[in-house]
Coordinates of C-alpha atoms in Angstrom, one line a residue:
Chain A
M1 CA 0.0 0.0 0.0
H2 CA 1.5 3.3 -1.0
G3 CA 0.5 6.9 -1.3
E4 CA 1.5 10.4 -0.4
A5 CA 1.7 11.6 3.2
G6 CA -1.9 12.1 4.4
A7 CA -3.4 9.6 1.9
G8 CA -4.8 7.5 4.8
K9 CA -2.3 4.6 4.8
T10 CA -1.7 4.7 8.6
L11 CA -5.4 5.1 9.3
L12 CA -6.2 2.1 7.1
M13 CA -3.4 0.0 8.7
A14 CA -4.7 0.9 12.2
M15 CA -8.2 -0.1 11.3
A16 CA -7.0 -3.4 9.7
G17 CA -4.9 -4.1 12.8
L18 CA -8.0 -3.5 15.0
A19 CA -6.2 -0.5 16.7
L20 CA -9.0 1.8 15.5
R21 CA -12.7 1.2 15.2
P22 CA -14.2 2.4 12.0
G23 CA -16.9 5.0 12.3
A24 CA -18.6 3.6 9.2
G25 CA -18.2 0.6 6.9
K26 CA -17.2 -2.9 7.8
I27 CA -14.0 -4.8 8.4
Q28 CA -13.6 -8.5 8.0
L29 CA -10.7 -10.4 9.3
F30 CA -10.2 -14.1 8.7
G31 CA -13.8 -14.1 7.5
L32 CA -15.0 -12.7 10.9
D33 CA -16.5 -9.4 12.0
P34 CA -14.1 -8.3 14.8
W35 CA -16.2 -5.5 16.0
G36 CA -19.2 -7.8 16.3
A37 CA -17.2 -10.1 18.5
S38 CA -16.6 -9.9 22.3
G39 CA -13.4 -8.3 23.7
Q40 CA -12.0 -11.8 24.2
G41 CA -12.8 -12.7 20.6
R42 CA -11.1 -9.6 19.3
A43 CA -8.1 -10.3 21.4
R44 CA -7.9 -13.8 19.8
L45 CA -8.0 -12.2 16.4
R46 CA -5.3 -9.6 17.4
R47 CA -3.0 -12.5 18.4
R48 CA -3.1 -13.7 14.8
L49 CA -1.8 -10.4 13.6
G50 CA 1.6 -8.8 13.8
L51 CA 1.7 -5.0 13.9
V52 CA 4.5 -2.5 13.3
F53 CA 3.0 0.9 14.3
Q54 CA 4.4 4.1 12.9
D55 CA 4.7 5.3 16.5
L56 CA 6.4 2.0 17.4
S57 CA 4.4 1.7 20.7
L58 CA 7.3 0.2 22.6
I59 CA 6.9 -0.2 26.4
D60 CA 9.4 2.0 28.1
N61 CA 9.7 0.2 31.4
L62 CA 10.4 -3.2 29.8
T63 CA 13.8 -4.3 28.4
V64 CA 14.4 -4.8 24.7
A65 CA 14.1 -8.6 25.2
E66 CA 10.9 -8.2 27.2
N67 CA 9.4 -5.9 24.5
A68 CA 10.3 -8.4 21.8
A69 CA 8.9 -11.3 23.8
L70 CA 5.6 -9.6 24.6
P71 CA 3.4 -11.3 21.9
M72 CA 4.8 -14.7 22.8
R73 CA 4.2 -14.1 26.5
I74 CA 0.6 -13.1 25.7
A75 CA 0.2 -16.2 23.6
G76 CA 1.4 -18.3 26.5
V77 CA 4.6 -19.6 24.9
R78 CA 6.8 -21.6 27.4
P79 CA 9.5 -19.5 29.0
E80 CA 12.4 -21.7 27.6
V81 CA 11.1 -21.5 24.1
L82 CA 10.4 -17.8 24.5
R83 CA 14.0 -17.1 25.6
R84 CA 15.5 -19.1 22.8
D85 CA 13.3 -17.6 20.0
V86 CA 13.7 -14.0 21.3
G87 CA 17.5 -14.5 21.5
E88 CA 17.6 -15.7 17.9
L89 CA 15.3 -12.9 16.7
L90 CA 17.3 -10.2 18.5
T91 CA 20.5 -11.6 16.9
W92 CA 18.9 -11.5 13.5
M93 CA 17.8 -7.9 14.1
G94 CA 21.3 -6.9 15.3
L95 CA 20.0 -6.1 18.8
A96 CA 21.5 -9.1 20.7
G97 CA 23.9 -6.8 22.6
K98 CA 21.1 -4.6 23.7
A99 CA 18.7 -7.2 25.1
A100 CA 18.9 -5.8 28.6
A101 CA 18.6 -2.2 27.6
R102 CA 15.5 -0.1 27.7
P103 CA 13.8 1.2 24.5
G104 CA 14.8 4.7 25.7
D105 CA 18.4 3.8 25.4
L106 CA 18.1 2.9 21.7
N107 CA 18.4 5.2 18.7
H108 CA 15.4 5.4 16.3
D109 CA 16.9 2.9 13.9
E110 CA 17.3 0.3 16.7
R111 CA 13.8 1.1 18.1
Q112 CA 12.3 0.4 14.7
R113 CA 14.1 -2.9 14.4
L114 CA 12.8 -3.8 17.9
A115 CA 9.3 -3.0 16.8
V116 CA 9.7 -5.3 13.7
A117 CA 11.1 -8.0 16.0
R118 CA 8.2 -7.8 18.3
A119 CA 5.7 -7.9 15.4
V120 CA 7.1 -11.1 14.0
A121 CA 7.9 -12.7 17.3
G122 CA 4.4 -14.2 17.7
R123 CA 4.6 -15.9 14.2
P124 CA 1.5 -14.0 13.0
E125 CA -0.6 -15.1 10.1
I126 CA -0.7 -11.5 8.8
L127 CA 1.9 -8.8 9.4
L128 CA 0.7 -5.2 9.0
A129 CA 3.8 -3.0 8.9
D130 CA 3.4 0.8 8.6
E131 CA 6.7 2.2 7.2
P132 CA 8.6 -0.7 8.7
V133 CA 12.0 0.5 7.5
G134 CA 11.4 4.3 7.3
W135 CA 14.0 5.3 9.8
M136 CA 16.6 2.6 9.1
G137 CA 19.9 2.9 7.4
P138 CA 20.1 1.1 4.0
E139 CA 21.9 -1.9 5.4
A140 CA 19.5 -2.5 8.3
A141 CA 16.5 -1.8 6.0
A142 CA 17.7 -4.4 3.5
R143 CA 18.2 -6.9 6.3
V144 CA 14.8 -6.3 7.8
L145 CA 13.1 -6.5 4.4
R146 CA 14.9 -9.7 3.7
L147 CA 13.5 -11.2 6.9
L148 CA 9.9 -10.0 6.2
L149 CA 10.0 -11.4 2.6
Q150 CA 11.4 -14.7 3.9
L151 CA 8.5 -14.9 6.5
N152 CA 6.2 -14.1 3.6
R153 CA 7.5 -17.0 1.6
Q154 CA 7.0 -19.2 4.6
G155 CA 3.3 -18.4 4.5
M156 CA 2.8 -15.2 6.5
T157 CA 0.7 -12.6 4.7
L158 CA 2.6 -9.3 4.6
V159 CA 0.9 -6.0 4.2
M160 CA 3.3 -3.0 4.1
A161 CA 2.4 0.7 3.9
S162 CA 5.0 3.1 2.6
R163 CA 5.4 6.3 0.6
N164 CA 7.9 4.4 -1.6
P165 CA 6.0 2.3 -4.1
D166 CA 9.1 0.2 -4.9
L167 CA 10.0 -0.7 -1.4
A168 CA 9.5 -4.4 -2.0
P169 CA 8.2 -6.7 -4.7
A170 CA 4.5 -7.3 -4.2
P171 CA 1.9 -9.4 -6.0
Q172 CA -0.7 -6.8 -5.2
K173 CA -0.3 -3.0 -4.8
L174 CA -2.8 -0.5 -3.7
E175 CA -2.3 3.2 -4.1
L176 CA -4.3 5.5 -1.8
V177 CA -5.2 9.0 -2.8
R178 CA -7.0 11.1 -0.2
G179 CA -8.3 8.0 1.6
R180 CA -9.5 6.1 -1.4
P181 CA -7.9 3.6 -3.9
R182 CA -6.6 5.5 -6.9
S183 CA -9.2 3.8 -9.2
E184 CA -12.0 5.2 -7.0
A185 CA -10.4 8.6 -6.3
R186 CA -12.1 11.7 -7.7
P187 CA -9.7 13.6 -9.9
Chain B
M1 CA 12.8 18.6 52.0
R2 CA 9.6 17.1 50.7
L3 CA 8.7 13.7 52.0
R4 CA 7.8 11.3 49.2
L5 CA 5.7 8.3 50.2
P6 CA 6.3 5.0 48.3
Q7 CA 3.9 4.2 45.6
G8 CA 0.7 2.7 47.0
F9 CA 1.6 3.6 50.6
A10 CA -1.1 6.2 50.8
T11 CA -3.7 3.7 49.6
F12 CA -2.5 1.3 52.3
L13 CA -2.7 4.0 55.0
I14 CA -6.2 5.2 54.0
T15 CA -7.5 1.6 53.7
A16 CA -6.1 0.7 57.1
A17 CA -7.5 3.8 58.8
L18 CA -10.9 3.5 57.3
T19 CA -11.1 -0.2 58.0
A20 CA -10.1 0.4 61.6
L21 CA -12.8 3.1 61.9
A22 CA -15.4 0.9 60.3
G23 CA -14.5 -2.0 62.6
L24 CA -14.7 0.2 65.7
C25 CA -17.9 1.7 64.5
A26 CA -19.4 -1.8 64.0
L27 CA -18.1 -3.0 67.3
G28 CA -19.3 0.1 69.2
G29 CA -22.7 0.0 67.5
A30 CA -23.2 -3.7 68.2
T31 CA -22.2 -3.2 71.9
V32 CA -24.7 -0.3 72.3
L33 CA -27.5 -2.2 70.6
E34 CA -26.9 -5.3 72.6
R35 CA -26.6 -3.4 76.0
A36 CA -29.8 -1.4 75.2
G37 CA -31.6 -4.6 74.2
G38 CA -30.5 -6.4 77.3
W39 CA -31.5 -3.4 79.5
R40 CA -34.9 -3.3 77.9
T41 CA -35.4 -7.0 78.4
R42 CA -34.5 -6.8 82.0
L43 CA -36.7 -3.8 82.6
A44 CA -39.6 -5.6 81.0
G45 CA -39.1 -8.5 83.4
E46 CA -39.6 -6.5 86.6
M47 CA -41.6 -3.8 88.2
T48 CA -41.0 -1.5 91.1
V49 CA -43.6 -0.8 93.7
A50 CA -43.3 2.4 95.8
I51 CA -45.2 2.3 99.1
R52 CA -46.5 5.9 99.7
P53 CA -44.9 7.2 102.9
A54 CA -47.3 7.8 105.7
P55 CA -46.9 11.2 107.6
A56 CA -45.4 9.3 110.5
G57 CA -43.2 7.2 108.3
T58 CA -43.9 3.8 106.7
S59 CA -43.6 0.9 109.1
D60 CA -41.6 -2.2 108.2
A61 CA -44.7 -4.3 109.0
E62 CA -46.7 -2.6 106.3
V63 CA -43.9 -3.1 103.8
T64 CA -43.7 -6.8 104.7
R65 CA -47.5 -7.1 104.3
A66 CA -47.3 -5.5 100.8
A67 CA -44.4 -7.8 99.9
E68 CA -46.5 -10.9 100.9
I69 CA -49.5 -9.7 98.9
L70 CA -47.3 -9.1 95.9
A71 CA -45.6 -12.5 96.2
G72 CA -49.0 -14.2 96.3
T73 CA -50.2 -12.5 93.1
R74 CA -50.3 -14.6 90.0
G75 CA -47.5 -13.8 87.5
V76 CA -44.9 -12.8 90.2
A77 CA -41.8 -14.9 90.5
E78 CA -39.9 -13.1 93.3
V79 CA -40.2 -10.1 95.5
R80 CA -37.4 -8.1 97.1
V81 CA -37.8 -5.4 99.6
L82 CA -35.1 -2.8 99.2
D83 CA -33.8 -1.5 102.6
R84 CA -33.9 2.2 103.5
R85 CA -30.2 2.7 102.7
R86 CA -30.5 1.2 99.2
V87 CA -33.6 3.3 98.6
A88 CA -31.7 6.4 99.7
G89 CA -28.9 5.5 97.3
L90 CA -31.3 5.0 94.4
L91 CA -33.1 8.3 95.1
A92 CA -30.0 10.3 96.0
P93 CA -30.1 12.3 92.7
W94 CA -33.6 13.5 93.7
T95 CA -33.1 13.9 97.5
A96 CA -29.8 15.8 97.4
G97 CA -28.2 13.1 99.5
A98 CA -30.7 13.1 102.5
R99 CA -29.3 11.4 105.6
G100 CA -30.5 10.2 109.1
P101 CA -34.0 11.1 110.1
D102 CA -34.8 12.3 106.6
L103 CA -34.7 8.7 105.3
A104 CA -37.9 7.9 107.2
V105 CA -40.0 10.1 104.8
L106 CA -38.7 8.4 101.7
P107 CA -41.0 5.9 100.0
R108 CA -40.2 2.2 100.5
L109 CA -39.5 0.3 97.3
I110 CA -40.2 -3.3 96.5
A111 CA -38.6 -4.9 93.4
V112 CA -40.9 -7.4 91.8
D113 CA -39.5 -10.0 89.4
L114 CA -42.2 -11.2 87.0
D115 CA -42.8 -14.8 85.9
G116 CA -41.4 -14.9 82.3
R117 CA -44.1 -17.3 81.1
A118 CA -47.2 -15.4 82.3
P119 CA -46.0 -12.1 83.7
A120 CA -48.4 -10.1 86.0
Q121 CA -49.8 -6.8 84.7
R122 CA -49.2 -3.5 86.4
Q123 CA -52.9 -2.9 87.0
G124 CA -53.2 -6.4 88.6
L125 CA -50.5 -5.6 91.2
A126 CA -52.0 -2.1 91.9
D127 CA -55.5 -3.7 92.4
A128 CA -54.1 -6.3 94.8
L129 CA -52.4 -3.7 96.9
S130 CA -55.4 -1.4 96.8
A131 CA -57.7 -4.1 97.9
A132 CA -55.5 -4.6 101.0
G133 CA -55.7 -0.9 101.7
I134 CA -52.0 -0.2 100.9
G135 CA -51.4 3.0 99.1
A136 CA -48.7 2.3 96.5
I137 CA -47.5 3.3 93.0
V138 CA -46.7 0.4 90.6
D139 CA -44.1 1.3 88.0
D140 CA -43.8 -1.1 85.1
H141 CA -40.7 0.8 83.8
Q142 CA -42.5 1.8 80.6
G143 CA -40.6 5.1 80.6
W144 CA -37.2 3.4 81.0
R145 CA -38.1 0.8 78.4
R146 CA -39.0 3.6 76.0
A147 CA -35.7 5.3 76.8
A148 CA -33.9 2.1 76.0
L149 CA -35.8 1.7 72.7
D150 CA -35.0 5.3 71.9
L151 CA -31.3 4.7 72.7
R152 CA -31.3 1.8 70.2
R153 CA -32.9 4.0 67.5
Q154 CA -30.6 6.9 68.2
A155 CA -27.5 4.8 68.3
A156 CA -28.3 3.0 65.1
A157 CA -28.3 6.1 62.9
P158 CA -24.8 7.4 63.7
V159 CA -23.4 3.8 63.7
L160 CA -24.9 3.0 60.3
G161 CA -23.9 6.5 59.0
G162 CA -20.3 6.1 60.2
L163 CA -20.1 2.6 58.7
A164 CA -21.5 3.8 55.4
A165 CA -19.0 6.8 55.3
C166 CA -16.1 4.4 55.9
L167 CA -17.3 2.0 53.2
A168 CA -17.8 4.9 50.8
G169 CA -14.2 6.0 51.6
L170 CA -12.9 2.5 51.0
A171 CA -14.8 2.3 47.7
A172 CA -13.2 5.5 46.7
A173 CA -9.7 4.3 47.8
G174 CA -10.1 1.1 45.7
S175 CA -11.3 3.0 42.7
L176 CA -8.6 5.7 43.0
A177 CA -5.8 3.1 43.4
V178 CA -6.8 1.3 40.2
G179 CA -7.4 4.5 38.4
R180 CA -3.9 5.8 39.3
E181 CA -2.3 2.5 38.3
A182 CA -4.3 2.6 35.0
E183 CA -3.1 6.1 34.4
R184 CA 0.5 5.1 35.1
S185 CA 0.6 2.1 32.9
Q186 CA -1.7 3.4 30.2
Q187 CA 0.8 3.2 27.4
A188 CA 1.8 -0.4 28.3
L189 CA -1.8 -1.6 28.7
R190 CA -2.8 0.0 25.4
T191 CA 0.1 -1.7 23.6
R192 CA -0.7 -5.1 25.3
L193 CA -4.3 -4.8 24.2
R194 CA -3.3 -4.0 20.7
L195 CA -1.0 -7.1 20.7
G196 CA -3.8 -9.4 21.6
E197 CA -3.8 -9.5 25.4
S198 CA -7.4 -10.3 26.5
P199 CA -9.2 -7.5 28.4
G200 CA -9.6 -10.0 31.3
D201 CA -5.8 -10.4 31.6
C202 CA -5.4 -6.6 31.6
V203 CA -8.0 -6.3 34.3
R204 CA -6.2 -9.0 36.3
S205 CA -2.8 -7.2 36.0
L206 CA -4.4 -3.9 37.1
L207 CA -6.0 -5.5 40.1
L208 CA -2.8 -7.5 41.0
S209 CA -0.9 -4.2 41.2
C210 CA -3.5 -2.7 43.6
L211 CA -5.1 -5.5 45.6
P212 CA -2.0 -6.2 47.8
E213 CA -2.0 -2.7 49.2
L214 CA -5.8 -2.7 49.6
G215 CA -5.9 -6.2 51.2
L216 CA -2.9 -5.5 53.5
G217 CA -4.5 -2.1 54.5
A218 CA -7.8 -3.8 55.3
L219 CA -6.0 -6.5 57.3
T220 CA -4.0 -4.0 59.2
G221 CA -7.1 -1.9 59.9
G222 CA -8.9 -4.9 61.2
L223 CA -6.0 -5.8 63.5
I224 CA -5.8 -2.2 64.8
A225 CA -9.6 -2.3 65.5
A226 CA -9.2 -5.8 67.2
A227 CA -6.3 -4.5 69.4
L228 CA -8.4 -1.4 70.5
G229 CA -11.5 -3.5 70.9
L230 CA -9.6 -6.1 72.9
A231 CA -8.1 -3.5 75.1
S232 CA -11.5 -2.0 76.0
G233 CA -13.2 -5.4 76.2
L234 CA -10.6 -6.8 78.6
A235 CA -11.0 -3.7 80.7
T236 CA -14.7 -4.6 81.1
P237 CA -15.5 -6.5 84.3
G238 CA -16.5 -10.1 83.7
A239 CA -14.9 -10.3 80.2
N240 CA -13.7 -13.7 79.1
A241 CA -13.0 -15.7 75.9
A242 CA -16.8 -16.4 75.4
T243 CA -17.8 -12.8 75.7
L244 CA -15.1 -11.7 73.3
A245 CA -16.1 -14.3 70.6
Q246 CA -19.1 -12.3 69.4
P247 CA -17.1 -9.0 69.0
A248 CA -14.4 -10.9 67.2
V249 CA -16.9 -12.3 64.7
I250 CA -18.4 -8.8 64.2
L251 CA -14.9 -7.3 63.6
A252 CA -14.0 -10.1 61.2
A253 CA -17.2 -9.5 59.3
A254 CA -16.6 -5.7 59.2
T255 CA -13.0 -6.2 58.0
A256 CA -14.2 -8.6 55.3
L257 CA -16.9 -6.2 54.2
C258 CA -14.4 -3.4 54.0
A259 CA -12.0 -5.5 51.8
L260 CA -15.0 -6.6 49.7
V261 CA -16.2 -3.1 49.0
A262 CA -12.7 -1.8 48.2
G263 CA -12.0 -4.8 46.0
T264 CA -15.3 -4.6 44.2
L265 CA -14.9 -1.0 43.3
A266 CA -11.3 -1.7 42.3
L267 CA -12.6 -4.4 40.0
V268 CA -15.4 -2.2 38.6
T269 CA -12.8 0.6 37.9
A270 CA -10.4 -1.9 36.3
L271 CA -13.1 -3.2 34.0
R272 CA -14.2 0.3 33.0
R273 CA -10.6 1.6 32.4
T274 CA -9.7 -1.5 30.4
R275 CA -12.9 -1.1 28.3
D276 CA -12.0 2.6 27.7
M277 CA -8.4 1.6 26.7
E278 CA -9.4 -1.0 24.2
P279 CA -9.7 0.6 20.7

């Protein structure tokens, strides 16, 4: 999904990720109506998603490792599996040396990598990533994109929003213009 | 230098203080109600007969005759003639402490214990004495019984009011403690909800961060009230383990009620704040 700033990419991603409730219209996720479900039902649907928010939404009083492990902890993964997987993930993201640091101690590039690590940690069925490499240097961005595409090849649906239409190869592209797909946008 | 209390300490202190007050309120209220009830029952079980003093003084023989007539009346269990000194003691507030020859002009009093199964009526005793030519006033203690009843009514309002005020304060303490914690961890809770944590787990984590201080506060308050109650109970003549059992149960119930009210409002607030935080 691409478009100019203010086109509505972040809004659409937030609604698709059940972080915002639409005022009108309908959202279906995995064939279900999330806003017609109970809070518990919505929570179950959210656990099947991975989200990279533009504001990153890292928890300041948790360490880097604890932040990355959060979706697994919520999903009830066993502690030994959780430690091993988070260790591997942080190594892949180049954050292994900062596992005990707090998000406030990281630079923005590292914080963004941590947000991506947390989003993929729970092995989601769909990953919604809003500008996932926007603040990263070219090397880190290439590394993170490689990971995301690899997960996509393994079966995870990947939805990325960016101002750059050529960020990654995609079988489907949607361009937003003032909140609508280009094909529906009024000139 | 400003003194900074540890997080949650204020909640602990407020909960302990209000629980102690609620416990003492319940304890004091129960004691007043029980004493007034007991007093009323005892007053209802007896009457006092005052033999009108003759100008030359009432003779012991006349008093004895009156006592015999009363003892033979149906519905009377026991009759006790009060000696002159006892009467003088009882009437001292009205006789300004009369002594010596003055005692002769005081009325003679006879305490009549009624048969609990079929108690005699006031008019029956008065008629029996009148028939024997004895001038007497029979007091069935209606006035005192009414006073005891009034005491129960008058004591109930402040006790219930005090208890209600303490419970309202505890409800506020529970609600504010959870509200403060929700405010403090708002960012983390929102993120956890977005990542799929169930609202129930968020409510649980909010409660777990506040319930220890609320529970510990209620327990401490209960213990403080118990210590104060025990000190005043042991100072009462005739106190023993059996007489202290009922206050202990009342205190335990009051403490449990305080903890329940604070916990319930904490739960309600946690549910509301979590619902507000969920997108």
